[in-house]
Amino acid sequence: MSEMFDAVDALVASRSPLPPAEERKRLRVAHGLTLDDVAGALEVRRATVSDWESPKKPTEPRGPQREAYARLLKQLAELYPAPVPATFTGAPAPAEARPLSTGPASEAAAMTAIENTQTPVPAPVAAAPAAASRPASTTRPSTSRRPGARKAAPAGTPAGGIDPRFENGPLAVVDVEDGQVLAYCTGGLVLDVPAKSVPALVDWTLREAKLGQPKFAGPGKDGDPLIVLTEAALERYGLPVTLMEEERLAGRIPEGHKVIKQLVRAEWKLTKRGFGPWARIYRPATGSERACVQLCIPSWNALDTRHWGEAAQLPPAELARVLGVYASRVMTPRGSTAVTGLELMTALHPPTRASEPDADGKRHSEHNPGSLGKDPVDCAPCEAPDGHPLLKDLPRFHVRGPGEKLFEEAYDWARPMTDAECTLRHLVGIDVNMAFAAGANGLTVGIGAPTHVKAPVFDPKLPGSWLVDLSHVDLSRVKVGKDKWADLDASLLPSPFTPKGERPEGPAWYATPTVAYAVELGYDVTPIEAYVRYESGRYLDGWYNRLRDAFLATMADLGVDADLSPADFLAAMDGYRGRDPELAIVVSAVKATVKGGLGKLRERPRGEGWRPGEPWRALSRPTWRPDIRAAVISRTRINLHRKIVKHAAFTGQYPIAVLSDCVVYAANGASPLDFLPYKDGKPLPGGFKLGINPGLVKHEGTQEVLWGEEVRERFNAPQLNLARYIKDGTVTDVDNGE
């Protein structure tokens, strides 16, 4: 009888219910498990588990593995329940609401939810809403005005509707018109603001405005509401329209300013950066409740023109649109684009999560797997920038060489043109889209502290810094495929191992991607020592995905789709910024978020009386990680060099100049299609490909060969980097290349 019962149990187990494939992956990732972890526990191959999670054609486990897999998913579901969708009732606007204009408003579509995981799948981005017109000044605004169509949901909202806590979007631009204070929100919504002071404005924002952004990951925190103050609003609330010189240098208004005194009396606090262009006003959190509002003051240079263009000069409704699109597709700005880029990393990988209940049923804060944690870790001495406390014992004016310092930077290389190149007509520049973002995609980086190893065996899968001699790598003969070698003219190529493109002369420190490329080219490497990080992961994947999707969605709104043919792509890129200048601002801000966020990983001292050998404020952040920045830059440079080598091996064409992610070639035609090898519409495998996706290239600019020779002769600089000026031909900040 017992055998019969066992057989019945086996039949039941063979049909154990399983959640959908996407939910299986969500639960695994939420617990910090890799495919290998699950495969090892269930005694199956890694590919088998991957097939179980495939959203397109998931396979189903069989036999005892199915019962064990179902048991695993059931326990994980109890720990990480799926978010409960908020129901959008579609209720009409209040009776007193009226449209902002007589025509129909163009609205963003509702955003799909980001999964409630620590490494979420980015939500599909909404179509960018058109700017709403201002209300007529001859009528008194009502409490709220909505256009007839449904307002867009911010990124990260639950599927099925807008989070009711933040139904008015992530931010508002506060302005004054005809004596009335108005808050312009995303999607064309305008609210009356009854607040008479800054403390009252903060209270109103938290209690009534329904502004903010849902968290991106399960253990994370909701995004604080952002209030943007126009010049008229600054005057209304007793703040200066512009900062005086000493205030601008200090980055804040004085502590004795009357508005700060008002905040103190109302028991509000400011962060250490004080009341400046990006002020954070808060009260200490009580439990899970947070009370914090971010202020943005464009006339105090909060929106840097290098990244935000003329956004600060836009009318309130248009500015709300620009910042709202950025917020929905990237995140609500938390400061400069660099600060926001760094904050996005943390929002996608919160440092802590709730633990399992203890004996008393209480949960505690614990490290969130895959995150950088809440405590900073020391870098390796070779990774430390000059002036770091780890280097305080060095002689005062000591200059570290390649054997002491990791120097992974972007390319700045150029060479004289050959006689054959001088007979061609044009210099054509191509630029890699979102190059550093593409370099971060799929990159394994260190999570924990480094371990010093003597005479290690190189492992391309192990992130770290390696002291190794790569001077023997000869670019005149390199491996370009499996058992396939190519003979090249090494004098016309930059070295992949140094930013200036010079061949290394001895042992030097390199990040893992650089050393791995030497092996890929067909050469042996023998590291002398290394600082490696055994705890590692693809920390930047979610960050890359979010920024990639933001970039592609905004470019699609500007008429540049990802599936265009090469010729159609070049035509679509011609003048794309003029089609919607406001969305073009968003594109610039997204790209600046990538570069700035990576730059913040190695932020240097910013005044404050710092002296070499002393710690500076950024070192206290767990996101101060120069090793991660170095790995991304290393991989980006190597990715570019790999394409250059493939192109040279196939076409015999060599670059004239390389600057960061821009490469210049001599050609008879003025278009990239005149020298990029396409056959039946297909590019050279592993070479340059035209397109808008990160890692593909676009046309940067074309000048005549005579222009390049004249410029170099005029400034007596035979190796002047022409990639710096190829865009419009304007030559400034000349460096003779020596």
Coordinates of C-alpha atoms in Angstrom, one line a residue, residues 417-427 653 665-669 704-706:
M417 CA 48.4 61.1 -42.9
T418 CA 50.1 58.9 -45.4
D419 CA 50.8 60.0 -48.9
A420 CA 48.0 57.8 -50.2
E421 CA 45.5 59.2 -47.7
C422 CA 46.4 62.8 -48.7
T423 CA 45.2 62.0 -52.2
L424 CA 41.7 61.3 -50.9
R425 CA 39.1 64.0 -50.7
H426 CA 37.4 63.7 -47.3
L427 CA 38.0 63.0 -43.6
Q653 CA 41.9 51.2 -44.1
Y665 CA 39.0 57.9 -41.6
A666 CA 40.1 59.3 -44.9
A667 CA 37.8 58.5 -47.8
N668 CA 36.8 59.6 -51.3
G669 CA 33.2 60.2 -50.3
E704 CA 38.0 67.9 -46.5
V705 CA 41.5 66.4 -46.3
L706 CA 42.9 69.8 -47.3

